[in-house]
């Protein structure tokens, strides 16, 4: 057709071409009033472009066509520039993964829109090891300290501050140093952590509340720095004036008891007690142990303490008695002679003599025996051989002897040593007995600054009164004192035992009891003048309130006795009889051994008032006390008189 158009006149050809062009344009949808434009696309992320790892976001895309119209439900092809940071699905859903940035692109109608996505760490969920612990010595710092990181579910480090605590997961032992560390920017470094214990494999666990803990790889715990010494083999056998038969081996120990084999130190031995000198006193450690070869001591026999030491370490002492293999035993007694004194028909004199080998021979004394010989009257001395350690037990019995001086010789013999002897002198004096105070003088009452004098009576075995030297003593000198002539003086309110004793070998002894009262003021006492009673006999006690010039309106006292059911269980309550003044009200508690007595008088009470009499039966041997105590003491104006009052207590001895 183009050839035909070419043959047409020029103006007609132009018209035909223009008409054809208009037709083509009308067929293509062109609009001379609204020309075509380029399509567009814009991509957005709802809620911002910063997303935490693990989160998802649905993208939105706005697409316009060539006519500038918004395309409904456009078809968009999505992609991510860094899929390790974030991925995007075909539906336009972004999934954040690791910390970083990614460009998310959407393409439609031949055009592409982009948005920049930033991924931040997610929520902390676990701990991981950044630096594993290295092999380490017990109690020593790690060469590379363990370091722990806080991470989210996608292994992103999570900044923040959380406390992380370490514990032993396997191997046992103890941790020291920084057991809990607060993570800084999500990192916890345990720079001062130490592990102590026996050598072996260990693992550690690091934990924080709400996070998955992490356990380290296994590491070896070795011996730590030397801290002390210990015997692998203790010295024994011989050792005196010659080397020990068994030479000591001293090993190094760290604080956990491990042997640090790498350390090399010099161990020295010194004598710290027992005297003498020491030979072969040093040894060098090899593989953690120092083996001595010629250690020994020189000097006399006896126990010694040897101390092994090394610089900076705790010393190791040992006490032993080295023996001499070159000499025979030579027994000796701890005394060259003995002199004893006793009284006829009194207790025997007892003694113990120690037997030692002054040569400290390594040979034991064999077939040891002891005999007693008398140059005169015999049979009064017993000698018994004891062991562990070797001793002679001696008993000199005066029971069959008259007054006088006696001799004996004790001989200690054996089959491999010389015999040693011990001369014995036994002086027997006539037996003495003492009566300090008559029956009604055994319990006495004294005012402060008052005095009394009771003369002891001493008799010999023939019941003759004799006058040996006597000493007196007060068991409570702040309450009552006693002079050399036996005069007792009251000092303070209270009770005191006064003892009289013959000087010679404590041959005779007896006591009296003194109650010391304030000089003035009411006095609560009993009529007791003795403290010894016979079993199954009757014990009667009358309680007396002596006003000593004071007028009393009312009083309440407590009287306690050693009841049969208590400990000691001495007395059985039988009955009581009330006094007449003040209408005494008596309330007894037999089980606890206590009675409470109350009296009162509207016009006042004066003088010596009998509160009541109490009767008991002595049922068991033993000793205790009667105790009197004023609970309430009032004058006619209801004013208390207790600060000026005195009360007594009395010993009770059932024989």
XYZ file of C-alpha atoms in Angstrom:
655
model
C 0.000 0.000 0.000
C 2.931 2.264 0.737
C 3.833 2.087 -3.023
C 0.329 3.163 -3.885
C 0.496 6.073 -1.465
C 3.775 7.082 -2.914
C 2.180 7.516 -6.394
C -0.489 9.886 -4.998
C -0.086 13.579 -5.194
C 1.933 14.997 -2.268
C -0.941 16.792 -0.416
C -3.212 13.767 -0.642
C -0.435 11.569 0.778
C -0.033 13.807 3.803
C -3.716 13.680 4.519
C -3.821 9.881 4.366
C -0.837 9.472 6.679
C -2.351 11.823 9.252
C -5.641 10.029 9.141
C -3.941 6.698 9.665
C -2.030 8.064 12.652
C -5.203 9.284 14.316
C -6.765 5.934 13.783
C -3.837 4.144 15.371
C -3.904 6.500 18.336
C -7.588 5.958 18.867
C -7.054 2.233 18.806
C -4.225 2.514 21.483
C -6.371 4.400 24.001
C -4.428 7.645 23.715
C -6.087 10.786 24.796
C -4.806 14.029 23.252
C -6.264 15.880 26.314
C -4.568 13.598 28.944
C -1.207 12.208 27.844
C 0.310 9.020 29.467
C 2.555 9.224 32.730
C 5.072 6.819 34.299
C 3.662 4.333 36.867
C 4.802 4.838 40.493
C 5.175 2.683 43.652
C 5.850 3.720 47.241
C 6.658 1.186 50.042
C 6.024 1.849 53.749
C 6.399 -0.119 57.035
C 3.638 0.473 59.575
C 4.879 1.399 63.113
C 8.277 2.600 61.867
C 11.375 1.267 60.214
C 13.115 0.032 63.424
C 12.141 -3.551 64.262
C 13.295 -5.870 67.068
C 14.729 -9.221 66.046
C 12.009 -11.833 65.931
C 9.270 -9.338 65.108
C 7.293 -9.243 61.822
C 5.794 -6.350 59.916
C 3.335 -6.343 56.963
C 4.535 -3.949 54.238
C 2.189 -1.680 52.310
C 2.685 -0.602 48.673
C 0.862 2.208 46.829
C 1.004 1.718 43.052
C -0.232 4.158 40.334
C -0.558 3.273 36.623
C 0.266 5.225 33.422
C -2.895 7.227 33.798
C -1.878 8.176 37.400
C -4.648 6.003 38.864
C -4.067 4.022 42.114
C -3.989 0.366 41.321
C -6.191 -1.664 43.607
C -4.589 -4.901 44.830
C -1.457 -4.473 42.790
C 0.842 -7.393 42.162
C 4.141 -6.636 43.883
C 7.372 -8.623 43.803
C 9.279 -8.252 47.109
C 12.975 -8.670 47.941
C 15.519 -7.922 50.729
C 19.036 -6.666 50.212
C 20.277 -8.594 53.303
C 18.325 -11.750 53.992
C 20.476 -12.507 57.045
C 19.162 -9.282 58.584
C 15.541 -9.556 57.420
C 13.512 -11.632 54.988
C 10.316 -10.695 53.184
C 7.613 -13.062 52.032
C 5.723 -12.964 48.736
C 2.837 -11.459 50.653
C 5.010 -8.561 51.804
C 5.585 -9.637 55.422
C 9.029 -8.715 56.782
C 10.656 -10.982 59.413
C 13.518 -9.403 61.424
C 16.434 -11.725 62.159
C 19.803 -10.242 63.064
C 20.953 -6.818 64.113
C 21.728 -4.598 61.099
C 20.079 -2.819 58.162
C 18.407 -4.148 55.032
C 16.776 -2.444 52.045
C 13.343 -3.901 51.315
C 12.272 -3.474 47.665
C 8.847 -3.824 46.011
C 8.457 -3.922 42.193
C 5.200 -3.462 40.234
C 4.349 -2.205 36.689
C 8.039 -2.050 35.966
C 8.859 0.367 38.748
C 10.515 -0.317 42.174
C 9.991 1.266 45.593
C 12.330 0.807 48.567
C 12.398 1.292 52.310
C 15.339 0.975 54.748
C 14.715 -1.435 57.679
C 16.832 -1.356 60.893
C 16.837 -4.487 63.116
C 17.625 -4.106 66.831
C 18.176 -6.904 69.430
C 15.112 -8.756 70.661
C 14.249 -9.740 74.225
C 17.016 -11.487 76.161
C 16.358 -15.222 76.318
C 19.667 -16.955 76.999
C 23.309 -16.784 77.976
C 26.180 -17.876 75.745
C 29.911 -18.176 76.326
C 32.017 -15.545 74.644
C 35.224 -16.802 76.295
C 35.507 -20.386 77.561
C 37.503 -20.939 80.796
C 41.010 -22.299 80.316
C 42.797 -24.964 82.345
C 43.699 -23.494 85.741
C 45.358 -24.313 89.062
C 43.290 -24.779 92.215
C 42.662 -21.389 93.805
C 44.436 -19.607 90.929
C 42.983 -16.952 88.573
C 42.168 -18.033 85.010
C 44.653 -16.998 82.322
C 41.601 -16.084 80.226
C 38.694 -15.200 82.477
C 35.294 -16.649 81.480
C 33.110 -14.106 79.655
C 29.352 -14.539 79.189
C 27.042 -12.728 76.735
C 23.306 -12.106 76.979
C 21.545 -12.920 73.681
C 18.102 -12.979 72.132
C 16.544 -15.930 70.327
C 18.421 -15.044 67.100
C 21.854 -14.895 68.791
C 21.922 -11.112 68.804
C 23.858 -9.641 71.764
C 21.390 -7.879 74.069
C 22.640 -4.801 75.855
C 21.470 -4.154 79.371
C 22.334 -4.952 82.985
C 21.370 -8.329 84.426
C 23.102 -10.223 87.270
C 24.816 -13.428 86.173
C 25.820 -16.052 88.763
C 28.285 -18.889 88.283
C 28.171 -22.310 89.952
C 30.039 -25.589 89.643
C 28.239 -27.876 87.207
C 30.548 -30.871 87.656
C 33.670 -31.928 89.497
C 32.910 -30.447 92.917
C 34.999 -28.034 94.945
C 34.501 -24.385 95.824
C 34.290 -21.087 93.966
C 35.726 -17.798 95.123
C 36.065 -14.302 93.729
C 33.293 -12.667 91.714
C 30.579 -15.338 91.916
C 27.929 -12.878 90.669
C 28.694 -10.255 88.016
C 26.302 -7.678 86.573
C 26.467 -7.719 82.773
C 27.480 -4.393 81.262
C 26.191 -3.846 77.701
C 25.126 -7.467 77.821
C 28.605 -8.812 78.730
C 29.625 -10.307 82.111
C 33.356 -10.887 82.633
C 34.369 -13.024 85.654
C 37.845 -11.588 86.070
C 38.535 -12.667 89.667
C 36.825 -16.066 89.634
C 38.789 -18.983 91.117
C 38.016 -22.680 91.495
C 39.406 -24.770 94.359
C 39.316 -28.514 94.917
C 41.032 -31.773 94.041
C 42.553 -31.994 90.627
C 40.293 -33.160 87.793
C 37.856 -32.031 85.139
C 35.353 -29.250 85.851
C 32.496 -27.453 84.140
C 30.784 -24.251 85.192
C 27.218 -23.091 84.737
C 26.313 -19.424 84.346
C 22.717 -18.463 85.065
C 20.448 -15.422 85.324
C 16.794 -15.310 86.310
C 14.471 -15.852 83.328
C 17.292 -16.732 80.922
C 18.454 -20.087 79.605
C 21.731 -20.861 81.431
C 24.922 -21.895 79.691
C 27.442 -24.547 80.720
C 31.094 -24.254 79.774
C 33.246 -26.751 77.993
C 35.228 -29.003 80.338
C 38.514 -27.627 81.624
C 41.205 -29.196 83.798
C 41.696 -28.112 87.411
C 45.284 -28.690 88.429
C 47.207 -28.235 91.649
C 47.479 -24.683 92.940
C 50.301 -22.827 94.592
C 52.034 -24.619 97.496
C 50.458 -23.625 100.816
C 51.589 -26.153 103.395
C 53.589 -29.321 104.008
C 52.411 -32.840 104.793
C 54.048 -36.165 105.533
C 53.949 -38.721 102.805
C 56.108 -40.819 105.116
C 56.787 -39.824 108.742
C 60.182 -40.507 110.341
C 60.336 -43.564 112.599
C 62.750 -46.118 114.027
C 66.158 -45.186 115.442
C 67.029 -41.562 114.871
C 68.999 -40.942 118.081
C 72.725 -40.548 117.355
C 72.023 -42.217 114.010
C 69.688 -41.663 111.026
C 66.047 -42.634 111.323
C 65.407 -46.112 110.000
C 62.425 -44.818 108.054
C 63.392 -41.493 106.528
C 60.714 -38.824 106.172
C 59.196 -37.836 102.840
C 57.563 -34.413 103.003
C 55.303 -33.312 100.188
C 53.940 -29.936 99.176
C 50.199 -29.365 99.389
C 48.058 -26.584 98.008
C 45.102 -25.227 99.984
C 42.888 -28.054 98.659
C 45.354 -30.815 99.497
C 46.724 -31.333 95.973
C 50.420 -31.906 95.378
C 51.930 -29.159 93.160
C 54.476 -31.248 91.271
C 55.937 -28.357 89.306
C 57.126 -26.399 92.368
C 60.735 -26.875 93.519
C 61.562 -25.745 97.069
C 64.007 -26.633 99.823
C 62.519 -28.215 102.947
C 64.507 -27.834 106.194
C 64.130 -29.676 109.510
C 64.884 -28.075 112.896
C 64.517 -29.197 116.525
C 62.023 -26.929 118.275
C 61.931 -28.736 121.636
C 63.899 -31.486 123.386
C 67.410 -30.210 122.667
C 70.294 -31.735 120.769
C 71.363 -31.188 117.180
C 70.044 -32.448 113.876
C 71.810 -34.041 110.914
C 70.731 -34.418 107.279
C 68.310 -31.551 107.800
C 67.550 -30.398 104.220
C 66.047 -31.909 101.080
C 64.887 -30.535 97.726
C 61.415 -31.300 96.390
C 61.154 -33.376 93.218
C 57.700 -33.803 91.702
C 56.296 -32.074 94.763
C 58.011 -34.183 97.463
C 61.244 -33.824 99.469
C 62.864 -37.159 100.382
C 65.325 -37.037 103.294
C 68.095 -39.643 103.363
C 70.242 -39.105 106.496
C 67.967 -37.245 108.953
C 68.720 -37.948 112.622
C 69.251 -36.228 115.992
C 72.100 -36.330 118.461
C 71.998 -35.812 122.217
C 70.412 -37.436 125.238
C 67.305 -39.585 125.312
C 63.908 -37.954 125.421
C 61.027 -36.658 123.394
C 61.683 -34.104 120.653
C 59.610 -31.937 118.375
C 61.020 -31.568 114.875
C 59.576 -28.920 112.573
C 59.799 -29.172 108.785
C 59.540 -25.837 106.956
C 59.887 -24.194 103.540
C 59.845 -20.482 102.675
C 56.350 -19.029 102.731
C 54.653 -22.293 103.737
C 52.997 -23.403 106.967
C 55.474 -25.465 109.019
C 54.918 -29.177 109.708
C 55.805 -30.292 113.282
C 56.094 -33.832 114.593
C 56.793 -34.996 118.158
C 58.571 -38.314 118.590
C 60.997 -40.137 120.852
C 63.939 -41.292 118.733
C 65.740 -44.399 119.910
C 69.406 -45.387 119.860
C 70.149 -48.621 118.044
C 73.768 -48.696 119.234
C 73.153 -48.944 123.009
C 71.312 -51.391 125.308
C 68.394 -50.245 127.490
C 69.242 -48.500 130.771
C 66.107 -48.134 132.939
C 65.889 -45.361 135.509
C 63.169 -44.369 137.993
C 61.665 -40.892 138.302
C 62.689 -40.832 141.996
C 65.803 -42.032 143.826
C 63.901 -42.590 147.072
C 60.470 -42.024 148.538
C 59.207 -41.082 152.033
C 55.532 -41.361 152.981
C 53.513 -40.449 156.073
C 50.189 -41.795 157.245
C 48.053 -42.262 160.321
C 47.174 -45.603 161.869
C 43.959 -47.115 160.530
C 43.604 -44.304 158.020
C 43.884 -44.199 154.221
C 46.918 -45.708 152.525
C 49.560 -43.527 150.860
C 49.508 -43.924 147.059
C 52.258 -43.049 144.587
C 53.351 -43.653 140.998
C 56.971 -43.879 139.827
C 57.753 -43.441 136.120
C 60.262 -45.810 134.499
C 62.308 -44.515 131.552
C 65.212 -45.800 129.489
C 67.913 -43.121 129.734
C 69.746 -44.707 126.780
C 66.562 -44.550 124.673
C 67.594 -47.892 123.256
C 65.730 -49.249 120.283
C 65.604 -52.568 122.156
C 62.641 -52.841 124.510
C 63.202 -53.798 128.147
C 62.501 -57.539 128.304
C 60.958 -59.635 131.089
C 60.560 -56.731 133.506
C 59.676 -57.601 137.108
C 59.338 -55.804 140.446
C 60.049 -57.120 143.943
C 59.827 -55.634 147.455
C 62.193 -56.486 150.350
C 62.005 -55.314 153.981
C 64.835 -54.986 156.503
C 62.257 -55.150 159.300
C 58.441 -55.398 159.520
C 57.034 -56.222 156.084
C 53.810 -56.658 154.195
C 52.770 -53.018 154.283
C 53.950 -52.045 150.760
C 52.482 -53.172 147.442
C 54.357 -52.493 144.166
C 52.611 -53.138 140.861
C 54.216 -52.851 137.418
C 52.147 -50.871 134.887
C 52.649 -50.243 131.177
C 51.809 -47.583 128.555
C 53.882 -45.878 129.844
C 55.992 -47.999 132.167
C 55.288 -47.130 135.806
C 55.444 -48.512 139.324
C 52.226 -48.129 141.319
C 53.013 -48.043 145.072
C 50.620 -48.423 148.003
C 51.850 -48.029 151.596
C 49.080 -49.243 153.938
C 49.278 -48.315 157.665
C 46.324 -50.490 158.700
C 48.458 -53.170 160.445
C 51.271 -50.926 161.660
C 51.956 -49.321 165.009
C 53.264 -45.811 165.313
C 56.846 -45.704 164.047
C 59.150 -45.579 160.987
C 59.411 -48.459 158.458
C 61.700 -49.212 155.507
C 61.453 -51.216 152.287
C 63.379 -51.523 149.004
C 61.624 -51.842 145.638
C 63.729 -53.492 142.894
C 62.998 -53.232 139.163
C 64.760 -55.896 137.111
C 64.799 -57.254 133.548
C 66.608 -59.812 131.420
C 68.530 -57.283 129.276
C 69.245 -54.351 131.610
C 70.684 -53.579 135.022
C 68.437 -53.723 138.104
C 67.457 -50.383 139.677
C 66.224 -49.952 143.256
C 64.040 -47.495 145.143
C 64.381 -47.139 148.966
C 61.073 -46.424 150.734
C 60.551 -44.864 154.191
C 57.087 -44.997 155.767
C 56.391 -42.887 158.851
C 53.218 -43.890 160.677
C 51.655 -41.568 163.244
C 48.950 -42.324 165.726
C 45.517 -41.848 164.140
C 43.748 -38.648 165.052
C 40.073 -37.744 165.111
C 38.666 -34.258 165.525
C 35.390 -32.939 166.898
C 34.938 -29.284 166.002
C 31.933 -28.166 168.002
C 29.494 -30.214 170.047
C 26.303 -31.565 168.480
C 24.470 -28.338 169.334
C 27.374 -26.159 168.100
C 27.587 -27.310 164.495
C 25.291 -24.543 163.196
C 25.813 -21.104 164.683
C 24.400 -17.598 164.370
C 26.512 -14.427 164.390
C 25.759 -10.754 164.013
C 28.007 -8.657 161.792
C 31.075 -7.779 163.936
C 30.081 -10.473 166.429
C 32.433 -13.345 167.271
C 32.475 -16.862 168.692
C 35.195 -19.274 169.760
C 34.752 -23.040 169.588
C 37.728 -25.211 170.530
C 38.289 -28.397 168.465
C 38.916 -31.605 170.404
C 41.550 -33.942 168.872
C 41.990 -37.567 170.005
C 44.474 -40.283 169.073
C 43.800 -43.950 168.336
C 43.642 -44.622 172.110
C 40.920 -41.972 172.457
C 43.285 -39.745 174.347
C 42.974 -35.980 173.878
C 46.105 -34.674 172.158
C 47.207 -31.206 171.071
C 48.712 -31.320 167.561
C 49.143 -28.094 165.554
C 45.797 -26.994 164.068
C 45.015 -24.569 161.266
C 41.670 -22.866 160.668
C 40.176 -21.632 157.391
C 37.002 -19.881 156.265
C 35.460 -21.035 152.994
C 33.816 -17.578 152.639
C 36.208 -15.069 154.225
C 34.210 -12.076 152.982
C 31.305 -13.232 155.185
C 33.186 -14.648 158.187
C 36.879 -14.749 159.076
C 38.704 -17.038 161.483
C 41.878 -16.209 163.424
C 44.770 -18.573 164.082
C 43.330 -19.347 167.550
C 39.960 -20.339 166.023
C 37.986 -17.177 166.854
C 35.313 -16.595 164.181
C 34.180 -13.029 163.371
C 31.136 -12.015 161.306
C 31.825 -9.554 158.465
C 28.853 -9.489 156.072
C 25.418 -11.064 156.023
C 25.460 -14.607 154.606
C 26.709 -18.125 155.309
C 30.215 -19.558 155.739
C 31.855 -22.908 156.516
C 34.703 -22.751 159.059
C 37.210 -25.628 158.794
C 39.549 -26.948 161.495
C 42.386 -29.259 160.421
C 45.473 -30.815 161.975
C 48.663 -29.783 160.217
C 50.438 -33.133 159.945
C 49.429 -34.845 156.684
C 45.888 -33.479 157.049
C 45.329 -36.122 159.661
C 41.978 -34.874 161.026
C 39.446 -32.353 159.804
C 35.993 -31.103 160.839
C 33.724 -28.097 160.152
C 31.130 -25.815 161.661
C 28.582 -23.637 159.847
C 27.979 -19.969 160.554
C 25.004 -17.779 159.589
C 25.896 -14.072 159.756
C 23.003 -11.603 160.179
C 22.749 -7.832 159.970
C 23.291 -6.163 163.328
C 19.716 -4.846 163.521
C 16.389 -5.495 161.799
C 14.014 -8.485 161.766
C 15.609 -11.926 161.525
C 14.075 -15.090 160.036
C 15.821 -18.173 161.425
C 15.306 -21.769 162.546
C 16.158 -23.596 165.769
C 18.674 -25.817 163.909
C 22.011 -26.358 165.695
C 23.316 -29.364 163.713
C 23.438 -30.443 160.099
C 24.037 -34.210 160.275
C 21.052 -36.575 160.599
C 20.654 -40.339 160.527
C 18.794 -42.051 157.709
C 15.231 -43.051 158.672
C 15.434 -40.666 161.618
C 13.160 -37.701 162.368
C 14.127 -34.154 161.415
C 12.193 -31.326 163.097
C 12.579 -27.655 162.150
C 10.951 -24.736 164.004
C 10.791 -21.438 162.115
C 11.200 -18.249 164.148
C 10.746 -14.598 163.225
C 12.704 -12.432 165.659
C 11.580 -8.795 165.248
C 14.621 -7.544 167.251
C 12.839 -4.449 168.467
C 10.845 -3.705 165.294
C 7.043 -3.705 165.291
C 5.673 -5.798 162.436
C 2.175 -5.486 160.979
C 2.302 -8.375 158.466
C 4.824 -10.855 157.092
C 5.031 -13.585 154.453
C 7.919 -16.078 154.349
C 8.884 -19.070 152.214
C 10.508 -22.197 153.636
C 12.045 -24.747 151.204
C 13.326 -28.208 152.041
C 14.976 -31.004 149.983
C 11.909 -33.035 149.073
C 11.812 -36.760 148.546
C 10.729 -36.322 144.884
C 13.376 -33.737 144.035
C 17.109 -34.153 143.482
C 18.659 -34.871 145.859
C 15.635 -36.623 147.355
C 16.436 -36.508 151.065
C 13.379 -35.763 153.202
C 9.754 -36.927 153.348
C 7.319 -34.377 154.740
C 5.309 -35.722 157.713
C 3.350 -32.862 159.331
C 3.472 -29.297 160.607
C 2.207 -27.418 163.694
C 1.289 -23.727 163.442
C 2.433 -21.032 165.841
C -0.047 -18.850 167.747
C 1.061 -15.230 167.133
C -0.368 -13.533 164.043
C -2.671 -16.479 163.171
C -0.168 -18.137 160.794
C -1.596 -19.341 157.491
C 0.530 -22.242 156.199
C 0.246 -23.473 152.596
C 2.382 -26.513 151.746
C 3.459 -27.780 148.308
C 4.863 -31.189 149.236
C 5.875 -32.103 145.686
C 8.150 -29.084 145.282
C 9.300 -29.016 148.915
C 8.032 -25.496 149.602
C 5.749 -23.922 152.191
C 4.445 -20.341 152.373
C 3.572 -18.840 155.769
C 1.618 -15.595 156.276
C 0.990 -13.742 159.582
C -0.673 -10.399 160.429
C -1.545 -8.381 163.544
C -3.700 -5.248 163.547
C -1.990 -3.883 166.681
C 1.491 -5.023 165.613
C 3.738 -7.945 166.595
C 6.992 -7.826 168.572
C 9.580 -10.167 170.005
C 10.376 -13.763 169.056
C 7.478 -15.167 167.007
C 7.186 -18.912 166.374
C 5.759 -19.410 162.890
C 5.466 -23.184 163.029
C 7.208 -26.526 163.410
C 7.785 -28.925 160.471
C 8.521 -32.648 160.867
C 10.270 -34.822 158.271
C 11.674 -38.328 157.888
C 15.179 -38.704 156.435
C 14.809 -41.218 153.584
C 18.013 -41.063 151.512
C 21.720 -40.406 151.953
C 22.990 -37.100 150.603
C 23.294 -33.394 151.284
C 21.257 -30.265 150.540
C 19.890 -27.192 152.382
C 16.952 -25.735 154.286
C 16.315 -22.266 152.824
C 14.368 -19.469 154.554
C 13.322 -16.360 152.634
C 11.238 -13.308 153.561
C 8.889 -12.359 150.716
C 6.982 -9.547 152.438
C 7.631 -7.701 155.707
C 5.496 -4.634 156.585
C 5.240 -2.277 159.534
C 1.907 -0.856 160.820
C 2.042 1.871 158.149
C 2.343 -0.718 155.372
C 5.989 0.258 154.757
C 8.378 -2.498 153.711
C 11.036 -3.617 156.204
C 12.807 -6.030 153.832
C 15.878 -3.841 153.295
C 16.832 -4.191 156.990
C 15.823 -7.852 157.410
C 17.990 -10.980 157.449
C 17.193 -14.620 156.742
C 19.221 -17.817 157.059
C 19.809 -21.113 155.296
C 21.042 -24.370 156.830
C 22.939 -27.400 155.449
C 21.326 -30.847 155.631
C 23.485 -33.998 155.567
C 21.867 -37.439 155.792
C 24.331 -40.204 156.807
